[in-house]
Each structure stands twice: as structure tokens, then as C-alpha cells.
Amino acid sequence: MYQDLNQKVAVVTGGSKGIGTAISRRFGEEGMKVVINYNSDEKGAQKVVDLIKKHGGDAIAIHADISTEEGVSHLLETAVSEFGRLDVWVNNAGMENKHETKKLTLKDWQRVIDVNLTGTFLGSQKALNHFLDEDKPGSIINISSVHEQIPWPTFAHYSASKGGVKLLTQTMASEYARHHIRVNNIGPGAIKTPINAEKFDDPKQLEETTNMIPMKEIGEPKDVAAAAAWLASNESKYVTGITLFVDGGMTLYPAFMDGKG
Ligand code: BGC
């Protein structure tokens, strides 16, 4: 637990499932007030709100398309009108789909870039301007991926979006460090979430993936949530511009794991 997080206010985009839900719940446990954004899964988001409230926390579910300026404005306005302030903004909403690059349509490319990269830019910019206007420190946390670093064949749009998030994070971090507005990435590896439930329910695909992880196991959403709580808190006050990989070692060139090469 991080004492300084108590009563602070966070926006979490894509909070109705997976990693976004785990982060929202962890923030609730820390005593934070959480604006949980969803795009299609209203029931899922409301369930997270109910769980947080049941455990004594406070949260609200808000519909918004985070790839639009109106969408992110609505989230900031809600944080301020409902809870009186904003301290932490988590750009978690993301999507992925598999296509050979030779067949990747502009439409599929564009939607992934819009949500993963443009949405992260719009959310970060919204939070940044609020922190600057209020002349206060703040923490912006982007959920990137191991694929900001590892190329991922058949996911060119996804990998490009995450590579973009990495440099967006580093650039913003550098630009606003003097204001103590911190911008960091979390880079999850293979985590058991709805986005890849089908993949990991198949024993063959599960084995293929665990073989690429030095720790030999899939991670849990709450492992990512623990990293988000730390990056939100003052305990990380001297940390900006990093990617904190939560990946069981996936980024450590596992092909070389047994001294081969
Ligand atoms: C993707 C997962 C994938 C993992 C490791 C993540 O960014 O969302 O589907 O299993 O990277 O490849």
C-alpha cells in the first residue's frame, strides 16, 4: 500500500476488463477514486465500480471513445466534476488483431493506431494540460507492451503503435520533467486477459508462449497493477521516461536462455 495515493483521483482508460480492471481495482484498494472508462462493455465497467465500492472505495464508469478529443475531454471533466481533481492518468485501452502484413488493410491499420497510439497521445495531452494549468505534479502511465521492443510478425500495426508509444512517452517525459509531471510506460508480456484468453486456453499455444518466457509462466493482470500503483505513487517520484517491463523476462532474448549461440 502507498499512503500518498489515498484520496487521489485516477482515470483508467479501458477499465472494463483485463489489465484495466486490475489497475482500477488496485487503485480502489489504495483508497483512490477512479474514473473507469469503457467503450463497449458497460456491464463489465459497472461490475468493477460495484466491486470497488463494495470494498469501501469510490469509482464511476464512463463511456468514451478515447481515440477522440471529445472522449478524453469527457473523462477529465468527469474526474474533476465528480471527484474534484486529477492526479493519475492511465492510458490502458488498446486492441490487437492478427494479419499478415501483405494483407493488412488500411482500415485495420488505422483503427489500431487510432486506439493504441493516438488514444495514448490524446489522453496524455489532456492530463498534461490539466497538471500544467493546476501547476501540480502528476503521473501519466501508458500501458505499452514487450512489443515496443520485440518485433511481432503478423502484428505490424500493433508493434508500430507500441513502438510509437515508447518514444511518445520518452519525449513527453523529457519535455515536462522540470514540472514533475512524470510519464512512464509499463510493458506487459504475456498476461492472462480476455484479449488473449482464446490463445492461452489452447494448450499448444500456451506451451509455445511459455517457452518464450524465462520464468516459464504467463503473468497475471495484478502483476501489472502492482507496477501501476508504484508508478502512480510518490515512491517512484524520481522515475520518468522508463518502460517497466512486467514480462517474466520475455524481453531478455529467451532464445539464448540455455547458453546457445
Ligand atoms: C499482447 C499479447 C501477447 C504478448 C506477448 C502483448 O502485448 O497483448 O497478446 O501474448 O504481448 O507476445
PDB file of N, CA, C and O and ligand atoms in Angstrom, residues 96 145-147 152 158 188-190 195-196 199-200 250, ligand 1:
ATOM      1  N   GLU A  96      -5.723  -5.414 -30.389  1.00  0.00           N
ATOM      2  CA  GLU A  96      -4.790  -6.097 -31.280  1.00  0.00           C
ATOM      3  C   GLU A  96      -5.565  -7.071 -32.152  1.00  0.00           C
ATOM      4  O   GLU A  96      -6.609  -7.593 -31.740  1.00  0.00           O
ATOM      5  N   SER A 145       3.820  -2.460 -24.241  1.00  0.00           N
ATOM      6  CA  SER A 145       3.917  -3.913 -24.441  1.00  0.00           C
ATOM      7  C   SER A 145       5.385  -4.281 -24.599  1.00  0.00           C
ATOM      8  O   SER A 145       6.207  -3.424 -24.960  1.00  0.00           O
ATOM      9  N   VAL A 146       5.689  -5.559 -24.416  1.00  0.00           N
ATOM     10  CA  VAL A 146       7.036  -6.020 -24.795  1.00  0.00           C
ATOM     11  C   VAL A 146       7.281  -5.733 -26.272  1.00  0.00           C
ATOM     12  O   VAL A 146       8.427  -5.623 -26.714  1.00  0.00           O
ATOM     13  N   HIS A 147       6.170  -5.575 -27.034  1.00  0.00           N
ATOM     14  CA  HIS A 147       6.303  -5.330 -28.475  1.00  0.00           C
ATOM     15  C   HIS A 147       6.562  -3.863 -28.811  1.00  0.00           C
ATOM     16  O   HIS A 147       6.478  -3.466 -29.970  1.00  0.00           O
ATOM     17  N   TRP A 152       6.964  -8.112 -33.872  1.00  0.00           N
ATOM     18  CA  TRP A 152       5.979  -9.197 -33.756  1.00  0.00           C
ATOM     19  C   TRP A 152       5.344  -9.457 -35.116  1.00  0.00           C
ATOM     20  O   TRP A 152       4.358  -8.799 -35.481  1.00  0.00           O
ATOM     21  N   TYR A 158       0.130  -3.272 -34.565  1.00  0.00           N
ATOM     22  CA  TYR A 158       0.223  -3.279 -33.100  1.00  0.00           C
ATOM     23  C   TYR A 158       1.650  -2.912 -32.653  1.00  0.00           C
ATOM     24  O   TYR A 158       1.845  -2.031 -31.798  1.00  0.00           O
ATOM     25  N   PRO A 188       3.784  -4.868 -20.491  1.00  0.00           N
ATOM     26  CA  PRO A 188       3.411  -6.241 -20.130  1.00  0.00           C
ATOM     27  C   PRO A 188       3.859  -7.229 -21.209  1.00  0.00           C
ATOM     28  O   PRO A 188       3.905  -6.899 -22.391  1.00  0.00           O
ATOM     29  N   GLY A 189       4.180  -8.430 -20.759  1.00  0.00           N
ATOM     30  CA  GLY A 189       4.438  -9.526 -21.699  1.00  0.00           C
ATOM     31  C   GLY A 189       3.151 -10.302 -21.882  1.00  0.00           C
ATOM     32  O   GLY A 189       2.091  -9.720 -22.107  1.00  0.00           O
ATOM     33  N   ALA A 190       3.231 -11.621 -21.781  1.00  0.00           N
ATOM     34  CA  ALA A 190       2.040 -12.462 -21.951  1.00  0.00           C
ATOM     35  C   ALA A 190       1.290 -12.519 -20.622  1.00  0.00           C
ATOM     36  O   ALA A 190       1.765 -13.108 -19.651  1.00  0.00           O
ATOM     37  N   ILE A 195      -8.140 -10.415 -23.827  1.00  0.00           N
ATOM     38  CA  ILE A 195      -7.626 -10.131 -25.174  1.00  0.00           C
ATOM     39  C   ILE A 195      -6.954 -11.381 -25.769  1.00  0.00           C
ATOM     40  O   ILE A 195      -6.954 -11.592 -26.973  1.00  0.00           O
ATOM     41  N   ASN A 196      -6.379 -12.207 -24.903  1.00  0.00           N
ATOM     42  CA  ASN A 196      -5.719 -13.408 -25.437  1.00  0.00           C
ATOM     43  C   ASN A 196      -6.151 -14.696 -24.737  1.00  0.00           C
ATOM     44  O   ASN A 196      -5.409 -15.682 -24.741  1.00  0.00           O
ATOM     45  N   LYS A 199      -6.166 -17.736 -27.024  1.00  0.00           N
ATOM     46  CA  LYS A 199      -4.808 -18.217 -27.306  1.00  0.00           C
ATOM     47  C   LYS A 199      -4.287 -19.079 -26.148  1.00  0.00           C
ATOM     48  O   LYS A 199      -3.784 -20.158 -26.344  1.00  0.00           O
ATOM     49  N   PHE A 200      -4.455 -18.578 -24.926  1.00  0.00           N
ATOM     50  CA  PHE A 200      -3.867 -19.295 -23.790  1.00  0.00           C
ATOM     51  C   PHE A 200      -4.739 -20.441 -23.283  1.00  0.00           C
ATOM     52  O   PHE A 200      -4.305 -21.234 -22.442  1.00  0.00           O
ATOM     53  N   MET A 250      10.587 -11.937 -20.681  1.00  0.00           N
ATOM     54  CA  MET A 250      10.390 -12.147 -22.126  1.00  0.00           C
ATOM     55  C   MET A 250      11.286 -11.275 -23.004  1.00  0.00           C
ATOM     56  O   MET A 250      11.630 -11.647 -24.123  1.00  0.00           O
TER      57      MET A 250
HETATM   58  C1  BGC B   1      -0.038  -8.964 -26.332  1.00  0.00           C
HETATM   59  C2  BGC B   1      -0.277 -10.421 -26.018  1.00  0.00           C
HETATM   60  C3  BGC B   1       0.985 -11.232 -26.254  1.00  0.00           C
HETATM   61  C4  BGC B   1       2.163 -10.601 -25.531  1.00  0.00           C
HETATM   62  C5  BGC B   1       3.464 -11.340 -25.786  1.00  0.00           C
HETATM   63  C6  BGC B   1       1.180  -8.461 -25.592  1.00  0.00           C
HETATM   64  O1  BGC B   1       1.426  -7.144 -25.953  1.00  0.00           O
HETATM   65  O2  BGC B   1      -1.175  -8.204 -25.949  1.00  0.00           O
HETATM   66  O3  BGC B   1      -1.337 -10.923 -26.813  1.00  0.00           O
HETATM   67  O4  BGC B   1       0.801 -12.557 -25.793  1.00  0.00           O
HETATM   68  O5  BGC B   1       2.303  -9.260 -25.925  1.00  0.00           O
HETATM   69  O6  BGC B   1       3.680 -11.586 -27.152  1.00  0.00           O
END
